[in-house]
Amino acid sequence: MDNILLTIVLSPLLAAIIAGLAGKQIGRKGAHTVTILGVAISCALSLYVLKAQLIDGMPVYNETVYQWMSVGGINMEVGFLVDRLTALMMSVVTFVSLMVHIYTIGYMHDDPGYQRFFSYISLFTFSMLMLVMSNNFLQLFFGWEAVGVVSYLLIGFWYTRPTAIFANLKAFLVNRVGDFGFILGIAAIVLYTGSLDYFDAFVAGADIAGATINIVGDSQWSLLTVACIGLFVGAMGKSAQVPLHVWLPDSMEGPTPISALIHAATMVTAGVFMVARMSPLFEFSETALTFVLVIGATTALFTGFLGLVQNDIKRVVAYSTLSQLGYMTVALGASAYAAGIFHLMTHAFFKALLFLAAGSVIIALHHEQDMRKMGGLKKYMPITYWTSLAGSLALIGFPGTAGFFSKDALIEAVGHSGIAGSGYAYYCVLAGVLITALYSFRMFFLVFHGKERIDEDARHHLHESPWVVTLPLVMLAIPSLIIGWPTIGPLLFGDFFGDAIYVLPVHDVLGQLGADYHGPVAFLQHGLQSPVLYLALAGVVIAWYLYLRNPLAAQAIKDRFAVIHRLLDNKYYLDNFNEQVIARASRLIGMGLWRGGDGALIDGVLVDGTANLIGRIAGIVRRVQTGYLYHYAFAMVIGLCVLVGWLIW
């Protein structure tokens, strides 16, 4: 098993090194061949590991591969923890990454950075695998930072564009805020356990719950609550939760394939996975769970509103990612960790599908992204149309699709949760269903139906995308439609995760729901009576009426509620606040430290001051050295007199 796991991790890394360092020698074909082969090997072996876990009864693998160093009794190691949670994540990450790699051949065909892009996305896959397969906090942090570094490179891939440079810098800085909390959370756990190993922290979870830590004054805080909130602040950055969500929409400045990879399988899912992995710690802090629940619910609803006013096709899909990440986070806060991971899995398929379908449209329209300049594309792009419809239906939770099973179960779990704040969270995720359907089908109708608003030059060359683009769409559409049927039972109400996820009996909301679960067909019948279905249908009907039947009504609503539209269009003015208050204050502090600390103290006093002092001393001392013999003789006589006088005295 050691060799298999090392091959899974190292295949994308080796491919990335070859494509990155020898890209000119192997050419474009060589670059995409070696990286696709590397990820395909990882995908095949990941599926083998999943099969071994599920069918062959392979025990949990938790071993150290390499010990880097030991400091103060703390071992810093590279090791793998492979259980069913890990195996599921490995399979999802590598499969979606493989589809993105194939798709990239068509999308980046004419880009001069072709080999560099393949190297980056293969490196991204390696980084995410290191994160999900880790068995200790040091390796987790390595993978955590590695996906952040590669996302920085990919968001700013077109580095000649000022907007791309601004976007990747924004992502970098916002994630540094989250990562500061993340490393403080890890430090708090290591402070108590004296170990970086997951197992040691999980075993001590109940004991840590009783420990306190002094932070400010004489006040005592629960050590576990502080640690869990610190860890979740890191997740807020990576998984783009309010208010650290502001970087994700701007990540659309990168090429579409990387948007799909970031939003579906790698960076933004890291935070959700991490909280689920840390369930043995979060379960003992209701304060932390409430914090997670409220942040997730707020993100799910209020970022969904922003998707209603976007005109860039990729940004609509980006805001839908923000909202769906909120849904996953709500499930984590309700202790329905399995529901959060289940929605992460289904979302990976249909969100990658929607991004790649948007990219197919962008290719066909010569990189036009404004939906107001589209319309009527159904007859030109039938494969893109039907796969987009499949992804949109899965996103809104249409009965029978993958999104239906994961989202409905998630909402039910939140509604039955006893965690403080669950009432607020339930109404947020319920209202979010209507909003999701409205912005999803607003995009679908504006792009594929209605009057053609296409540029005449683009119209003459408009056709379906090549097979390297449409094949991944079809391959992703299939699980987007059917993956929920065979997986809802074992993942949510069975023992699929085993000991990988720990839930206290008092928090076991999925166990309560599982008592009434009688198979996917019965779940579907129950869903047909749920308000979730009617809210989703209402959103589709409203979108049809406003953007196909009576477009003037949409404009009238926009004019009538101009203040609200302006608020949404400016993204609640959070970007303005960050740039005008936080960024400006940071620059002022930096300027003060530069002028006062670096300029005045270090340069002025320590460096220049020392030099000036030595110069003054030298100016005095050099007067002693005149070069005249009688001066030296006189000084010797005076010195001798002083010495004799001192001895006599």
XYZ file of C-alpha atoms in Angstrom:
649
model
C 0.000 0.000 0.000
C 2.945 2.344 0.635
C 3.956 2.215 -3.018
C 0.399 2.762 -4.246
C -0.116 5.834 -2.057
C 3.256 7.298 -2.986
C 2.444 6.776 -6.670
C -0.911 8.539 -6.247
C 0.773 11.572 -4.715
C 3.971 11.717 -6.729
C 2.609 11.046 -10.240
C 1.090 14.558 -10.629
C 4.176 16.108 -9.014
C 6.568 14.351 -11.376
C 4.398 15.300 -14.356
C 4.325 18.932 -13.197
C 8.126 19.010 -12.915
C 8.591 17.517 -16.386
C 6.067 19.857 -18.032
C 7.414 22.866 -16.152
C 11.141 22.387 -16.567
C 11.242 20.561 -19.895
C 8.211 22.160 -21.540
C 10.166 23.546 -24.488
C 11.886 20.242 -25.117
C 8.774 18.038 -25.027
C 6.459 20.575 -26.686
C 2.735 21.118 -26.222
C 1.732 17.543 -26.962
C 4.351 16.200 -24.594
C 3.250 18.566 -21.814
C -0.417 17.613 -21.920
C 0.381 13.914 -22.452
C 2.640 13.599 -19.423
C 0.363 15.582 -17.079
C -2.817 13.794 -18.180
C -1.039 10.468 -17.768
C 0.150 11.438 -14.288
C -3.313 12.472 -13.112
C -4.923 9.452 -14.821
C -2.621 7.131 -12.865
C -3.562 8.934 -9.637
C -7.263 8.697 -10.508
C -7.130 4.983 -11.323
C -5.215 4.152 -8.150
C -7.486 6.386 -6.037
C -10.517 4.496 -7.322
C -8.684 1.253 -6.517
C -8.081 2.451 -2.941
C -11.764 3.434 -2.628
C -12.794 0.000 -3.884
C -10.356 -1.655 -1.448
C -11.842 0.338 1.426
C -15.470 -0.336 0.496
C -15.487 -3.846 -0.911
C -12.271 -5.592 0.092
C -12.391 -4.463 3.716
C -8.971 -2.829 3.679
C -8.195 -1.482 7.167
C -7.483 2.180 7.784
C -3.943 3.076 6.780
C -2.190 5.443 9.189
C 1.577 5.337 8.788
C 4.586 7.636 8.752
C 6.437 7.686 5.438
C 9.295 9.989 6.382
C 10.407 11.786 9.542
C 11.835 15.171 8.775
C 13.019 16.165 12.249
C 12.160 16.004 15.918
C 12.258 19.190 18.011
C 11.432 19.261 21.698
C 9.734 15.888 21.493
C 7.500 17.020 18.596
C 7.936 14.840 15.532
C 7.677 16.548 12.157
C 6.722 13.874 9.664
C 5.282 13.074 6.281
C 2.580 10.457 6.693
C -0.690 9.244 5.217
C -4.062 8.640 6.827
C -6.238 6.782 4.337
C -9.734 5.899 5.448
C -13.015 6.106 3.566
C -13.225 9.881 3.922
C -9.758 10.240 2.427
C -10.426 7.676 -0.316
C -13.608 9.509 -1.351
C -11.810 12.858 -1.493
C -8.891 11.374 -3.435
C -11.269 9.925 -6.019
C -13.240 13.148 -6.442
C -10.129 15.341 -6.664
C -8.339 13.178 -9.213
C -11.414 12.498 -11.390
C -12.408 16.142 -11.666
C -8.776 17.117 -12.207
C -8.486 14.546 -15.008
C -11.555 15.988 -16.742
C -10.120 19.509 -16.402
C -6.780 18.364 -17.848
C -8.470 16.897 -20.926
C -10.672 19.974 -21.335
C -7.635 22.257 -21.122
C -6.256 20.861 -24.412
C -9.120 22.578 -26.230
C -9.517 25.675 -24.085
C -5.829 26.675 -23.936
C -5.026 25.534 -27.471
C -3.683 28.886 -28.681
C -2.241 30.164 -25.400
C 1.534 30.790 -25.352
C 1.699 29.563 -21.737
C 0.305 26.130 -22.628
C 3.022 23.994 -21.003
C 3.226 26.239 -17.956
C -0.520 25.941 -17.401
C -0.445 22.138 -17.507
C 2.449 22.143 -15.067
C 0.510 24.361 -12.648
C -2.737 22.370 -12.686
C -0.857 19.099 -12.180
C 0.986 20.700 -9.255
C -2.391 21.838 -7.906
C -3.588 18.223 -7.884
C -0.463 17.099 -6.010
C -0.954 19.836 -3.393
C -4.577 18.873 -2.752
C -3.695 15.190 -2.468
C -1.020 15.979 0.119
C -3.626 17.912 2.078
C -6.387 15.288 2.105
C -4.040 12.343 2.689
C -2.096 13.866 5.596
C -2.132 12.298 9.044
C -0.584 15.230 10.894
C -0.993 18.970 11.191
C 2.411 19.810 9.693
C 1.637 18.046 6.419
C -1.895 19.458 6.484
C -0.407 22.942 6.721
C 2.020 22.176 3.903
C -0.827 21.113 1.604
C -2.907 24.050 2.827
C -0.245 26.552 1.848
C 0.704 24.702 -1.335
C -2.816 24.965 -2.786
C -2.742 28.639 -1.863
C 0.544 29.225 -3.685
C -0.568 27.379 -6.830
C -3.920 29.174 -6.847
C -1.973 32.461 -6.721
C 0.005 31.375 -9.786
C -3.093 30.243 -11.661
C -5.400 33.172 -10.863
C -2.656 35.479 -12.128
C -1.723 33.149 -14.987
C -2.341 35.929 -17.541
C 0.080 38.183 -15.688
C 0.049 40.913 -18.326
C -3.486 41.818 -17.252
C -3.603 44.245 -14.301
C -6.941 42.747 -13.207
C -5.362 39.285 -12.964
C -2.481 40.576 -10.848
C -4.924 42.402 -8.573
C -7.054 39.255 -8.249
C -4.226 36.902 -7.309
C -2.797 39.427 -4.835
C -6.257 39.784 -3.302
C -6.604 36.009 -2.980
C -3.140 35.789 -1.432
C -3.764 38.512 1.170
C -7.245 37.373 2.191
C -6.018 33.823 2.640
C -3.139 35.060 4.783
C -5.751 36.387 7.217
C -7.431 33.010 7.367
C -4.135 31.133 7.577
C -3.082 33.207 10.584
C -6.102 31.897 12.470
C -5.437 28.410 11.131
C -1.884 28.226 12.439
C -2.985 29.637 15.814
C -5.568 26.850 16.021
C -2.906 24.244 15.274
C -0.589 25.838 17.844
C -3.285 25.681 20.529
C -3.740 21.952 19.925
C 0.012 21.276 19.920
C 0.321 23.370 23.101
C -1.934 20.933 24.937
C -1.073 17.608 23.297
C 2.609 18.133 22.534
C 2.099 16.370 19.215
C 1.336 17.198 15.592
C -0.331 13.840 14.971
C -4.088 13.770 14.336
C -4.584 10.654 16.425
C -3.049 12.218 19.529
C -5.265 15.293 19.155
C -8.423 13.232 18.576
C -7.775 10.980 21.566
C -7.286 14.063 23.747
C -10.394 15.809 22.356
C -12.574 15.299 25.434
C -9.730 16.280 27.749
C -8.933 19.424 25.760
C -12.591 20.418 26.137
C -12.026 20.936 29.852
C -8.800 22.917 29.473
C -8.733 26.711 29.506
C -6.343 29.318 28.207
C -5.712 32.899 29.292
C -5.823 35.316 26.370
C -6.727 38.803 27.614
C -6.504 39.929 31.234
C -7.783 37.370 33.730
C -10.455 35.927 31.447
C -10.292 32.186 30.831
C -11.290 30.758 27.459
C -11.955 27.179 26.493
C -8.779 25.960 24.785
C -10.744 23.685 22.454
C -13.138 26.457 21.429
C -10.233 28.781 20.671
C -8.465 26.053 18.700
C -11.572 25.071 16.701
C -12.511 28.659 15.887
C -8.909 29.287 14.824
C -9.019 26.249 12.539
C -12.349 27.389 11.113
C -11.010 30.888 10.430
C -8.518 29.134 8.174
C -11.429 27.310 6.533
C -13.223 30.644 6.086
C -10.311 31.832 3.976
C -9.832 28.706 1.875
C -13.549 27.881 1.528
C -14.519 31.537 1.039
C -16.940 32.139 3.896
C -18.206 35.619 4.816
C -16.360 37.967 5.281
C -13.289 36.243 3.805
C -15.183 35.341 0.619
C -14.188 38.421 -1.355
C -11.280 36.781 -3.204
C -13.258 34.001 -4.877
C -15.307 35.988 -7.432
C -12.149 37.776 -8.555
C -10.463 34.418 -9.130
C -12.435 34.365 -12.395
C -9.545 36.339 -13.870
C -7.742 33.031 -14.327
C -8.483 30.739 -17.303
C -11.779 28.825 -17.073
C -10.212 25.375 -16.466
C -8.587 26.576 -13.284
C -11.836 28.211 -12.183
C -13.434 24.761 -12.454
C -10.585 23.103 -10.554
C -10.527 25.690 -7.746
C -14.291 25.766 -7.314
C -15.041 22.065 -7.682
C -12.289 19.873 -6.305
C -9.281 21.624 -4.844
C -8.817 24.827 -2.904
C -12.311 25.764 -1.774
C -13.185 22.225 -0.688
C -10.108 22.089 1.560
C -11.795 23.963 4.393
C -14.912 21.788 4.326
C -12.822 18.619 4.324
C -10.622 19.907 7.160
C -13.565 20.635 9.483
C -15.054 17.200 8.757
C -11.674 15.601 9.475
C -11.487 17.550 12.751
C -14.982 16.426 13.861
C -13.539 14.684 16.969
C -12.485 18.151 18.130
C -15.391 20.305 16.936
C -17.929 17.955 18.542
C -16.811 18.986 22.015
C -17.345 22.713 21.443
C -20.913 23.838 20.837
C -19.692 27.422 20.669
C -17.469 26.568 17.718
C -20.281 24.604 16.033
C -22.641 27.566 16.421
C -20.019 29.865 14.937
C -19.611 27.524 11.954
C -23.383 27.205 11.538
C -24.113 30.944 11.529
C -21.216 31.830 9.212
C -22.241 29.099 6.769
C -25.897 30.142 6.747
C -25.017 33.791 6.196
C -22.732 32.845 3.320
C -25.327 30.545 1.732
C -28.022 33.228 1.535
C -26.281 36.551 1.162
C -23.717 35.524 -1.447
C -26.572 33.936 -3.402
C -28.227 37.346 -3.644
C -25.092 38.657 -5.347
C -25.446 36.093 -8.119
C -28.747 37.707 -9.164
C -27.119 40.886 -10.472
C -24.016 39.494 -12.200
C -23.741 39.695 -15.980
C -20.448 37.834 -16.387
C -21.270 34.154 -16.959
C -18.309 32.940 -14.907
C -19.099 35.234 -12.002
C -22.636 33.874 -11.744
C -21.208 30.377 -11.401
C -18.623 31.726 -8.925
C -21.292 33.193 -6.658
C -23.191 29.926 -6.846
C -20.022 28.258 -5.522
C -19.932 30.695 -2.615
C -23.537 29.905 -1.789
C -23.073 26.125 -2.069
C -19.969 26.288 0.121
C -22.205 27.984 2.658
C -24.566 25.007 2.470
C -21.707 22.589 3.133
C -20.520 24.692 6.058
C -24.020 24.834 7.547
C -24.105 21.035 7.533
C -20.765 20.936 9.370
C -22.086 23.333 12.012
C -25.184 21.159 12.471
C -22.878 18.160 13.145
C -24.122 16.612 9.883
C -20.552 16.244 8.642
C -21.470 13.389 6.306
C -24.109 15.590 4.660
C -21.522 18.324 4.114
C -19.082 15.875 2.506
C -21.901 14.321 0.445
C -22.821 17.745 -0.923
C -19.123 18.466 -1.512
C -18.937 15.340 -3.677
C -22.066 15.990 -5.740
C -21.224 19.689 -6.039
C -17.765 18.831 -7.406
C -19.341 17.149 -10.432
C -22.030 19.661 -11.346
C -19.961 22.723 -10.512
C -17.037 21.545 -12.629
C -19.613 20.828 -15.344
C -21.103 24.332 -15.166
C -17.709 26.031 -15.279
C -16.510 23.946 -18.199
C -19.813 24.526 -20.004
C -19.388 28.258 -19.441
C -15.900 27.924 -20.871
C -17.317 26.132 -23.922
C -19.628 29.093 -24.508
C -16.752 31.532 -24.024
C -14.629 29.666 -26.596
C -17.469 29.698 -29.124
C -18.014 33.442 -28.673
C -14.322 34.357 -28.941
C -13.897 34.894 -25.192
C -17.055 36.940 -24.694
C -18.301 36.528 -21.103
C -21.150 39.066 -20.883
C -24.485 37.216 -20.873
C -26.185 40.307 -22.293
C -24.297 39.585 -25.526
C -25.447 35.975 -25.783
C -28.830 34.290 -26.257
C -30.235 31.601 -28.510
C -27.144 29.373 -28.356
C -29.161 26.164 -28.015
C -29.299 25.512 -31.768
C -25.588 26.190 -32.240
C -24.239 24.222 -29.260
C -26.535 21.265 -28.469
C -24.057 19.258 -26.361
C -23.113 22.287 -24.292
C -26.818 23.115 -23.942
C -27.931 19.724 -22.621
C -24.973 19.289 -20.302
C -25.517 22.818 -18.957
C -29.138 21.945 -18.328
C -28.049 18.831 -16.419
C -25.659 20.903 -14.293
C -28.251 23.623 -13.653
C -30.885 21.086 -12.592
C -28.412 19.423 -10.238
C -27.458 22.814 -8.795
C -31.043 23.754 -7.941
C -31.759 20.275 -6.532
C -34.221 19.068 -9.167
C -35.774 15.740 -8.039
C -33.637 12.761 -8.962
C -30.420 14.666 -9.654
C -27.351 14.411 -7.447
C -27.935 17.889 -6.038
C -31.464 16.934 -4.984
C -30.291 14.129 -2.712
C -27.424 16.049 -1.132
C -29.133 19.413 -0.733
C -32.474 18.118 0.538
C -30.799 15.891 3.101
C -28.616 18.788 4.209
C -31.556 21.140 4.674
C -33.497 18.472 6.586
C -30.505 17.929 8.865
C -30.203 21.643 9.631
C -33.950 21.830 10.337
C -33.714 19.013 12.896
C -30.477 20.187 14.507
C -30.446 21.269 18.125
C -27.322 23.422 17.801
C -27.839 27.063 18.807
C -28.556 29.173 15.718
C -30.073 26.304 13.736
C -33.398 28.157 13.360
C -31.701 31.097 11.650
C -29.627 28.717 9.553
C -32.656 26.703 8.420
C -34.511 29.715 7.071
C -31.366 30.984 5.353
C -30.754 27.716 3.484
C -34.461 27.396 2.678
C -34.595 30.899 1.179
C -31.341 30.135 -0.608
C -33.118 27.427 -2.630
C -35.317 30.042 -4.316
C -32.371 32.360 -4.929
C -30.231 29.532 -6.359
C -32.926 28.524 -8.850
C -33.497 32.152 -9.844
C -29.879 33.071 -10.663
C -29.096 29.641 -12.165
C -31.921 29.738 -14.681
C -31.509 33.445 -15.283
C -28.064 32.511 -16.590
C -29.382 29.473 -18.483
C -32.186 31.375 -20.217
C -30.037 34.409 -21.065
C -27.318 32.237 -22.609
C -29.234 29.526 -24.451
C -32.754 30.863 -25.049
C -34.477 34.050 -26.108
C -33.373 36.593 -28.649
C -29.882 36.292 -30.126
C -27.694 39.174 -28.982
C -24.490 37.765 -30.465
C -21.857 39.811 -32.253
C -22.167 39.324 -36.028
C -18.532 38.316 -36.431
C -18.880 35.674 -33.719
C -22.133 34.397 -35.234
C -20.446 33.439 -38.503
C -17.926 31.221 -36.697
C -20.301 29.896 -34.022
C -20.310 26.105 -33.636
C -20.116 23.378 -31.020
C -16.810 23.003 -29.192
C -14.350 20.227 -30.133
C -14.506 16.786 -28.527
C -11.743 17.511 -26.001
C -14.130 20.104 -24.572
C -17.464 18.257 -24.924
C -16.194 14.856 -23.703
C -15.453 16.145 -20.170
C -18.873 17.849 -20.195
C -20.622 14.550 -20.887
C -18.429 12.665 -18.403
C -19.299 15.179 -15.676
C -22.995 15.375 -16.598
C -23.468 11.655 -15.944
C -22.546 11.705 -12.218
C -24.273 15.095 -11.846
C -27.510 13.322 -12.702
C -27.181 9.845 -11.199
C -24.488 9.718 -8.504
C -26.976 10.519 -5.728
C -29.028 7.332 -6.196
C -26.424 4.747 -5.149
C -24.554 6.946 -2.650
C -27.148 8.641 -0.437
C -27.813 5.536 1.639
C -24.249 4.556 2.572
C -22.839 8.090 2.780
C -25.592 9.679 4.851
C -27.460 6.953 6.686
C -25.061 4.021 6.541
C -21.659 3.353 8.023
C -19.647 4.527 5.027
C -17.369 6.878 6.965
C -16.967 4.637 9.998
C -14.626 6.216 12.550
C -13.416 8.856 10.069
C -16.201 11.159 11.267
C -17.092 11.382 14.953
C -20.457 12.675 16.177
C -21.648 12.803 19.767
C -24.980 10.974 20.293
C -26.651 14.223 21.351
C -25.687 15.817 18.012
C -26.466 12.826 15.772
C -29.093 14.504 13.601
C -28.396 12.219 10.626
C -29.023 9.239 12.878
C -32.469 10.670 13.673
C -33.251 11.215 10.001
C -31.895 7.779 9.135
C -34.593 6.130 11.231
C -37.119 7.285 8.617
C -34.950 6.540 5.576
C -36.321 3.737 3.389
C -34.218 4.039 0.260
C -33.656 6.635 -2.474
C -37.111 6.140 -4.046
C -38.849 6.848 -0.746
C -36.528 9.817 -0.217
C -37.518 11.102 -3.655
C -41.218 10.725 -2.840
C -40.703 12.603 0.412
C -38.837 15.325 -1.474
C -41.774 15.816 -3.825
C -43.781 16.998 -0.818
C -41.048 19.223 0.557
C -41.166 23.046 0.381
C -37.659 22.853 -1.100
C -39.057 21.546 -4.398
C -41.669 24.272 -4.665
C -39.180 27.009 -3.853
C -36.854 25.701 -6.585
C -39.688 25.526 -9.124
C -40.793 29.031 -8.142
C -37.270 30.303 -8.842
C -37.251 28.688 -12.301
C -40.690 30.111 -13.157
C -39.722 33.599 -11.991
C -36.527 33.449 -14.065
C -38.513 32.301 -17.129
C -41.034 35.108 -16.724
C -38.524 37.881 -16.074
C -35.917 36.982 -18.677
C -37.889 35.269 -21.449
C -41.568 36.089 -21.167
C -41.449 39.701 -20.000
C -37.905 41.153 -19.882
C -39.293 44.633 -19.277
C -40.511 43.448 -15.877
C -36.938 42.657 -14.862
C -35.843 46.168 -15.802
C -38.831 47.648 -13.940
C -37.890 45.708 -10.782
C -34.302 46.871 -11.129
C -35.448 50.525 -11.402
C -37.968 50.146 -8.582
C -35.416 48.706 -6.184
C -32.432 50.689 -7.424
C -30.973 51.078 -3.925
C -30.994 47.333 -3.289
C -29.634 46.651 -6.778
C -26.825 49.136 -6.173
C -26.049 47.447 -2.844
C -25.846 44.034 -4.517
C -23.964 45.347 -7.537
C -21.345 46.778 -5.187
C -21.196 43.470 -3.274
C -22.445 45.008 -0.026
C -19.546 47.492 -0.346
C -17.236 44.968 1.332
C -14.585 45.447 -1.336
C -14.809 49.206 -0.870
C -14.487 48.791 2.893
C -11.490 46.483 2.513
C -9.736 48.786 0.060
C -10.604 52.127 1.648
C -10.390 51.179 5.338
C -8.427 47.994 5.945
C -5.973 48.305 3.046
C -5.479 52.039 3.626
C -4.983 51.521 7.369
C -2.493 48.740 6.603
C -0.592 51.019 4.251
C -0.545 53.812 6.857
C 0.741 51.425 9.505
C 3.338 50.145 7.058
C 4.335 53.683 6.159
C 4.678 54.547 9.837
C 6.778 51.476 10.547
C 8.916 52.218 7.501
C 9.536 55.860 8.353
C 9.617 55.527 12.141
C 11.111 52.067 12.515
C 13.177 51.417 9.424
C 14.018 55.013 8.490
C 14.346 56.765 11.835
C 15.321 53.978 14.248
C 17.181 51.368 12.192
C 18.728 53.546 9.491
C 18.808 56.853 11.395
C 19.909 55.693 14.864
C 21.411 52.234 14.553
C 23.030 52.275 11.109
C 23.643 55.919 10.209
C 23.863 56.929 13.881
C 26.558 54.352 14.573
C 28.472 55.440 11.484
C 28.225 59.113 12.468
C 29.328 58.371 16.035
C 32.359 56.453 14.828
C 33.137 59.308 12.443
C 33.024 61.849 15.275
C 35.225 59.702 17.512
C 37.646 59.177 14.653
C 37.701 62.922 14.025
C 38.815 63.503 17.603
C 41.259 60.615 17.805
C 42.996 61.427 14.544
C 44.141 64.772 16.027
C 46.459 62.783 18.291
C 48.306 61.400 15.257
C 50.091 64.539 13.949
C 53.320 62.970 12.596
C 55.622 65.339 14.616
C 58.184 63.639 16.862
C 58.208 66.396 19.480
C 54.429 66.011 19.921
C 54.890 62.316 20.685
C 57.822 63.017 23.057
C 55.784 65.663 24.891
C 52.833 63.250 25.203
C 55.137 60.537 26.594
C 56.586 62.906 29.224
C 53.149 64.093 30.298
C 51.958 60.499 30.430
C 54.945 59.453 32.505
C 54.356 62.321 34.959
C 50.709 61.344 35.332
C 51.656 57.702 35.925
C 54.333 58.569 38.540
C 51.950 60.976 40.273
C 49.261 58.303 40.424
C 51.699 55.738 41.869
C 52.936 58.210 44.516
C 49.342 59.123 45.398
